PDB file of C-alpha atoms in Angstrom:
ATOM      1  CA  MET A 115       5.711  -8.762 -11.920  1.00 96.00           C
ATOM      2  CA  ASN A 116       3.061 -10.929  -9.948  1.00 98.00           C
ATOM      3  CA  ILE A 117       3.591  -9.803  -6.149  1.00 98.00           C
ATOM      4  CA  MET A 118       2.072 -11.685  -3.097  1.00 98.00           C
ATOM      5  CA  LEU A 119       2.270  -9.123  -0.540  1.00 98.00           C
ATOM      6  CA  PHE A 120       1.942 -10.089   3.458  1.00 98.00           C
ATOM      7  CA  HIS A 121       0.593  -8.157   6.073  1.00 98.00           C
ATOM      8  CA  SER A 122       2.429  -7.289   9.484  1.00 98.00           C
ATOM      9  CA  THR A 123       1.009  -7.974  13.295  1.00 97.00           C
ATOM     10  CA  TYR A 124      -1.432  -5.227  12.765  1.00 97.00           C
ATOM     11  CA  GLY A 125      -3.284  -7.333  10.093  1.00 98.00           C
ATOM     12  CA  LEU A 126      -4.587  -6.209   6.731  1.00 98.00           C
ATOM     13  CA  GLY A 127      -5.154  -2.795   7.034  1.00 96.00           C
ATOM     14  CA  PRO A 128      -5.124   0.462   4.958  1.00 96.00           C
ATOM     15  CA  ALA A 129      -1.099   0.612   4.860  1.00 96.00           C
ATOM     16  CA  VAL A 130      -0.962  -2.760   3.386  1.00 97.00           C
ATOM     17  CA  ARG A 131      -3.962  -1.793   0.881  1.00 97.00           C
ATOM     18  CA  ALA A 132      -2.168   1.179   0.107  1.00 97.00           C
ATOM     19  CA  ALA A 133       1.063  -0.506  -0.794  1.00 98.00           C
ATOM     20  CA  ALA A 134      -0.774  -3.159  -3.020  1.00 98.00           C
ATOM     21  CA  ASP A 135      -2.377   0.038  -4.726  1.00 98.00           C
ATOM     22  CA  ARG A 136       0.969   1.624  -5.143  1.00 97.00           C
ATOM     23  CA  LEU A 137       2.429  -1.696  -6.412  1.00 98.00           C
ATOM     24  CA  ARG A 138      -0.542  -1.924  -8.782  1.00 98.00           C
ATOM     25  CA  ALA A 139      -0.090   1.563 -10.259  1.00 98.00           C
ATOM     26  CA  ALA A 140       3.290   0.680 -11.057  1.00 97.00           C
ATOM     27  CA  GLY A 141       2.186  -1.986 -13.371  1.00 97.00           C
ATOM     28  CA  HIS A 142       2.191  -4.892 -10.910  1.00 98.00           C
ATOM     29  CA  GLU A 143      -0.182  -8.127 -10.334  1.00 98.00           C
ATOM     30  CA  VAL A 144      -0.590  -7.926  -6.499  1.00 98.00           C
ATOM     31  CA  TRP A 145      -2.050 -10.122  -4.188  1.00 98.00           C
ATOM     32  CA  THR A 146      -2.804  -9.330  -0.410  1.00 98.00           C
ATOM     33  CA  PRO A 147      -3.786 -12.619   1.546  1.00 98.00           C
ATOM     34  CA  ASP A 148      -5.691 -12.027   4.823  1.00 98.00           C
ATOM     35  CA  LEU A 149      -3.424 -14.425   7.190  1.00 98.00           C
ATOM     36  CA  PHE A 150      -5.413 -13.126  10.471  1.00 98.00           C
ATOM     37  CA  GLU A 151      -8.903 -13.705   8.517  1.00 96.00           C
ATOM     38  CA  GLY A 152     -10.428 -10.426   8.811  1.00 96.00           C
ATOM     39  CA  ARG A 153      -8.637  -9.309  12.382  1.00 97.00           C
ATOM     40  CA  THR A 154      -6.919  -6.024  12.472  1.00 97.00           C
ATOM     41  CA  PHE A 155      -5.099  -4.956  15.730  1.00 97.00           C
ATOM     42  CA  GLY A 156      -4.349  -1.260  17.149  1.00 94.00           C
ATOM     43  CA  THR A 157      -1.095  -2.294  18.672  1.00 95.00           C
ATOM     44  CA  ALA A 158       1.770  -4.839  17.937  1.00 93.00           C
ATOM     45  CA  GLU A 159       0.985  -6.544  21.130  1.00 95.00           C
ATOM     46  CA  GLU A 160      -2.183  -7.088  20.432  1.00 97.00           C
ATOM     47  CA  GLY A 161      -1.334  -8.445  17.196  1.00 96.00           C
ATOM     48  CA  MET A 162       1.736 -10.804  18.517  1.00 96.00           C
ATOM     49  CA  ALA A 163      -0.793 -12.368  21.121  1.00 97.00           C
ATOM     50  CA  PHE A 164      -3.369 -13.222  18.252  1.00 97.00           C
ATOM     51  CA  LYS A 165      -0.024 -14.482  16.163  1.00 96.00           C
ATOM     52  CA  GLU A 166       0.759 -16.965  18.880  1.00 96.00           C
ATOM     53  CA  GLU A 167      -2.891 -18.081  19.548  1.00 96.00           C
ATOM     54  CA  VAL A 168      -3.121 -19.075  15.778  1.00 96.00           C
ATOM     55  CA  GLY A 169       0.417 -20.200  15.682  1.00 96.00           C
ATOM     56  CA  LYS A 170       3.270 -19.649  13.230  1.00 93.00           C
ATOM     57  CA  ASP A 171       2.557 -23.353  11.471  1.00 95.00           C
ATOM     58  CA  GLU A 172      -1.175 -22.368  10.828  1.00 97.00           C
ATOM     59  CA  LEU A 173       0.212 -18.706   9.448  1.00 97.00           C
ATOM     60  CA  LEU A 174       2.551 -20.577   7.355  1.00 96.00           C
ATOM     61  CA  ARG A 175      -0.352 -22.956   6.211  1.00 97.00           C
ATOM     62  CA  ARG A 176      -2.648 -20.073   5.315  1.00 98.00           C
ATOM     63  CA  ALA A 177       0.246 -18.453   3.459  1.00 98.00           C
ATOM     64  CA  VAL A 178       0.803 -21.579   1.490  1.00 97.00           C
ATOM     65  CA  LEU A 179      -2.346 -21.783   0.526  1.00 97.00           C
ATOM     66  CA  ALA A 180      -2.801 -18.133  -0.555  1.00 98.00           C
ATOM     67  CA  ALA A 181       0.502 -18.513  -2.610  1.00 98.00           C
ATOM     68  CA  ALA A 182      -0.127 -21.770  -4.186  1.00 96.00           C
ATOM     69  CA  PRO A 183      -2.874 -20.864  -7.010  1.00 96.00           C
ATOM     70  CA  TYR A 184      -0.132 -18.262  -8.264  1.00 97.00           C
ATOM     71  CA  SER A 185       3.293 -19.699  -7.800  1.00 95.00           C
ATOM     72  CA  GLU A 186       3.531 -21.348 -11.511  1.00 96.00           C
ATOM     73  CA  ARG A 187       3.619 -17.881 -12.529  1.00 94.00           C
ATOM     74  CA  GLY A 188       6.888 -16.813 -10.696  1.00 96.00           C
ATOM     75  CA  LEU A 189       6.116 -14.794  -7.526  1.00 98.00           C
ATOM     76  CA  VAL A 190       8.077 -11.837  -5.935  1.00 98.00           C
ATOM     77  CA  TYR A 191       7.308 -12.624  -2.208  1.00 98.00           C
ATOM     78  CA  ALA A 192       7.093  -9.241  -0.182  1.00 98.00           C
ATOM     79  CA  GLY A 193       5.869  -8.359   3.294  1.00 98.00           C
ATOM     80  CA  PHE A 194       5.862  -6.026   6.104  1.00 98.00           C
ATOM     81  CA  SER A 195       7.709  -6.945   9.380  1.00 97.00           C
ATOM     82  CA  LEU A 196       5.765 -10.334  10.620  1.00 97.00           C
ATOM     83  CA  GLY A 197       4.591 -10.535   6.802  1.00 98.00           C
ATOM     84  CA  ALA A 198       8.229 -10.352   5.562  1.00 98.00           C
ATOM     85  CA  SER A 199       9.173 -13.225   7.830  1.00 97.00           C
ATOM     86  CA  VAL A 200       6.443 -15.204   5.836  1.00 98.00           C
ATOM     87  CA  ALA A 201       7.482 -13.901   2.518  1.00 98.00           C
ATOM     88  CA  GLN A 202      10.928 -15.108   3.426  1.00 98.00           C
ATOM     89  CA  THR A 203      10.002 -18.477   4.219  1.00 97.00           C
ATOM     90  CA  LEU A 204       7.806 -18.877   1.170  1.00 97.00           C
ATOM     91  CA  ALA A 205      10.158 -17.262  -1.427  1.00 97.00           C
ATOM     92  CA  LEU A 206      13.007 -19.547  -0.247  1.00 96.00           C
ATOM     93  CA  GLY A 207      10.928 -22.642  -0.563  1.00 94.00           C
ATOM     94  CA  ASP A 208       9.681 -22.123  -4.042  1.00 96.00           C
ATOM     95  CA  GLY A 209      11.937 -22.880  -6.821  1.00 94.00           C
ATOM     96  CA  LYS A 210      10.112 -20.449  -9.283  1.00 96.00           C
ATOM     97  CA  ALA A 211      10.212 -17.324  -6.934  1.00 97.00           C
ATOM     98  CA  ARG A 212      11.368 -14.285  -9.035  1.00 98.00           C
ATOM     99  CA  GLY A 213      12.283 -12.171  -5.929  1.00 98.00           C
ATOM    100  CA  LEU A 214      12.113 -11.285  -2.386  1.00 98.00           C
ATOM    101  CA  LEU A 215      11.037  -7.972  -1.024  1.00 98.00           C
ATOM    102  CA  LEU A 216      11.214  -7.345   2.942  1.00 98.00           C
ATOM    103  CA  LEU A 217      10.086  -4.237   4.710  1.00 98.00           C
ATOM    104  CA  HIS A 218      10.875  -4.335   8.468  1.00 98.00           C
ATOM    105  CA  GLY A 219      11.546  -7.835   8.963  1.00 97.00           C
ATOM    106  CA  THR A 220      13.814 -11.163   8.514  1.00 98.00           C
ATOM    107  CA  SER A 221      13.391 -14.679   9.383  1.00 96.00           C
ATOM    108  CA  ASP A 222      15.734 -17.587  10.548  1.00 94.00           C
ATOM    109  CA  LEU A 223      16.967 -19.934   7.588  1.00 93.00           C
ATOM    110  CA  ALA A 224      16.917 -23.552   7.470  1.00 88.00           C
ATOM    111  CA  PRO A 225      20.486 -24.767   7.766  1.00 86.00           C
ATOM    112  CA  ASN A 226      20.016 -26.749   4.387  1.00 90.00           C
ATOM    113  CA  THR A 227      18.622 -23.814   2.769  1.00 93.00           C
ATOM    114  CA  SER A 228      19.899 -22.948  -0.975  1.00 94.00           C
ATOM    115  CA  VAL A 229      18.394 -20.764  -3.612  1.00 95.00           C
ATOM    116  CA  ASP A 230      19.986 -19.975  -7.283  1.00 92.00           C
ATOM    117  CA  ASP A 231      20.856 -16.522  -6.880  1.00 94.00           C
ATOM    118  CA  LEU A 232      17.262 -15.091  -5.799  1.00 97.00           C
ATOM    119  CA  PRO A 233      17.158 -11.494  -5.563  1.00 98.00           C
ATOM    120  CA  VAL A 234      16.489 -10.107  -2.213  1.00 98.00           C
ATOM    121  CA  GLN A 235      15.796  -6.657  -0.795  1.00 98.00           C
ATOM    122  CA  LEU A 236      15.608  -5.513   2.587  1.00 98.00           C
ATOM    123  CA  HIS A 237      14.716  -2.233   4.150  1.00 98.00           C
ATOM    124  CA  VAL A 238      14.580  -1.856   7.877  1.00 98.00           C
ATOM    125  CA  ALA A 239      15.321   0.863  10.367  1.00 97.00           C
ATOM    126  CA  GLU A 240      18.455   1.706  11.870  1.00 97.00           C
ATOM    127  CA  PRO A 241      18.551   1.276  14.523  1.00 96.00           C
ATOM    128  CA  ASP A 242      15.619  -1.311  14.759  1.00 96.00           C
ATOM    129  CA  PRO A 243      14.681  -3.132  18.010  1.00 92.00           C
ATOM    130  CA  PHE A 244      13.493  -6.426  16.253  1.00 94.00           C
ATOM    131  CA  GLU A 245      16.490  -6.232  13.751  1.00 95.00           C
ATOM    132  CA  THR A 246      19.376  -5.649  15.644  1.00 95.00           C
ATOM    133  CA  ASP A 247      22.830  -5.178  13.707  1.00 95.00           C
ATOM    134  CA  ASP A 248      24.318  -8.446  15.292  1.00 96.00           C
ATOM    135  CA  TRP A 249      21.124  -9.946  13.416  1.00 96.00           C
ATOM    136  CA  LEU A 250      21.130  -8.367  10.353  1.00 96.00           C
ATOM    137  CA  SER A 251      24.646  -9.347   9.918  1.00 96.00           C
ATOM    138  CA  ALA A 252      24.265 -13.032  10.447  1.00 96.00           C
ATOM    139  CA  TRP A 253      21.110 -12.975   8.106  1.00 97.00           C
ATOM    140  CA  TYR A 254      23.044 -11.418   5.728  1.00 97.00           C
ATOM    141  CA  LEU A 255      25.671 -13.818   5.827  1.00 95.00           C
ATOM    142  CA  GLN A 256      23.213 -16.779   5.876  1.00 96.00           C
ATOM    143  CA  MET A 257      21.380 -15.523   2.948  1.00 97.00           C
ATOM    144  CA  ARG A 258      24.633 -15.325   0.939  1.00 96.00           C
ATOM    145  CA  ARG A 259      25.600 -18.709   1.619  1.00 95.00           C
ATOM    146  CA  ALA A 260      22.267 -19.946   0.755  1.00 96.00           C
ATOM    147  CA  GLY A 261      22.669 -18.672  -2.649  1.00 96.00           C
ATOM    148  CA  ALA A 262      20.326 -15.264  -2.418  1.00 97.00           C
ATOM    149  CA  ASP A 263      21.742 -11.963  -4.379  1.00 97.00           C
ATOM    150  CA  VAL A 264      21.021  -9.711  -1.453  1.00 98.00           C
ATOM    151  CA  GLU A 265      20.846  -5.836  -0.806  1.00 97.00           C
ATOM    152  CA  VAL A 266      20.083  -4.080   2.632  1.00 98.00           C
ATOM    153  CA  TYR A 267      18.822  -0.690   2.891  1.00 98.00           C
ATOM    154  CA  ARG A 268      18.831   1.010   6.444  1.00 98.00           C
ATOM    155  CA  TYR A 269      17.068   4.479   7.201  1.00 98.00           C
ATOM    156  CA  ALA A 270      18.674   5.924  10.450  1.00 96.00           C
ATOM    157  CA  GLY A 271      16.098   7.540  12.995  1.00 95.00           C
ATOM    158  CA  ALA A 272      13.263   5.746  11.219  1.00 96.00           C
ATOM    159  CA  GLY A 273      10.684   3.639  13.601  1.00 95.00           C
ATOM    160  CA  HIS A 274      10.161  -0.134  12.783  1.00 96.00           C
ATOM    161  CA  LEU A 275       6.993  -0.005  10.550  1.00 97.00           C
ATOM    162  CA  TYR A 276       8.269   3.518   9.195  1.00 98.00           C
ATOM    163  CA  THR A 277       6.170   3.060   6.017  1.00 98.00           C
ATOM    164  CA  ASP A 278       2.789   2.769   7.763  1.00 97.00           C
ATOM    165  CA  PRO A 279       1.421   6.208   7.890  1.00 96.00           C
ATOM    166  CA  GLY A 280      -1.239   5.177  10.340  1.00 95.00           C
ATOM    167  CA  LEU A 281       1.762   4.238  13.195  1.00 96.00           C
ATOM    168  CA  PRO A 282       3.867   6.615  15.333  1.00 94.00           C
ATOM    169  CA  ASP A 283       6.646   4.884  13.651  1.00 94.00           C
ATOM    170  CA  TYR A 284       5.830   6.661  10.132  1.00 97.00           C
ATOM    171  CA  ASP A 285       8.864   8.489   8.448  1.00 97.00           C
ATOM    172  CA  GLU A 286       7.927   9.978   5.309  1.00 97.00           C
ATOM    173  CA  GLU A 287      11.109  10.503   3.864  1.00 98.00           C
ATOM    174  CA  ALA A 288      12.109   6.854   4.675  1.00 98.00           C
ATOM    175  CA  ALA A 289       8.971   5.584   3.462  1.00 98.00           C
ATOM    176  CA  GLU A 290       9.395   7.336   0.195  1.00 98.00           C
ATOM    177  CA  ALA A 291      13.071   6.729  -0.378  1.00 98.00           C
ATOM    178  CA  THR A 292      12.069   2.813   0.218  1.00 98.00           C
ATOM    179  CA  TRP A 293       9.347   2.816  -2.167  1.00 98.00           C
ATOM    180  CA  ARG A 294      11.818   4.375  -5.003  1.00 98.00           C
ATOM    181  CA  VAL A 295      14.371   1.609  -4.433  1.00 98.00           C
ATOM    182  CA  ALA A 296      11.787  -0.995  -3.734  1.00 98.00           C
ATOM    183  CA  LEU A 297       9.957  -0.146  -7.195  1.00 98.00           C
ATOM    184  CA  GLY A 298      13.314   0.248  -8.755  1.00 98.00           C
ATOM    185  CA  PHE A 299      14.404  -3.472  -7.577  1.00 98.00           C
ATOM    186  CA  LEU A 300      10.864  -4.885  -8.810  1.00 98.00           C
ATOM    187  CA  GLN A 301      11.220  -3.205 -12.327  1.00 97.00           C
ATOM    188  CA  SER A 302      14.613  -4.942 -12.608  1.00 96.00           C
ATOM    189  CA  LEU A 303      13.288  -8.598 -11.950  1.00 96.00           C
TER     190      LEU A 303
END
């Protein structure tokens, strides 16, 4: 599978590179675009401030430019938190997308969004301050109405970015469970 993997607000750091290596070891081709152009951050707040400075439109432009050379191959879009939001936006706009793997995040859907049975898998903490129960329920219904085939996995007691071993949110058990399920999902596409 060809996977376009987007980083979180911390930037393209060791956790994203390790995730890409894990996916490559499972036989996938993986690209990890650096939407922050080399900048990484020690806190989510610093990353969010940088994201606001750059602007959502510019980050999406960078993501589209990174994915464009490979989109004809039929990409699986994937991402962590902010990167999941970016991945969702690109996957829903790419008629050749093969799947969408969301780790720790989702995004708004345009009212006219329509896909043809796009396989979508979401992994989030429970509870997650950024992905509340009400939000996730509404998101799930909107994705289903848009035509996506959605699976949601929740991890009780895990922190928001629980797959990143470099953060206090890290939860090894939840992270390993996520990767087992996610790798199975990718194999099924």
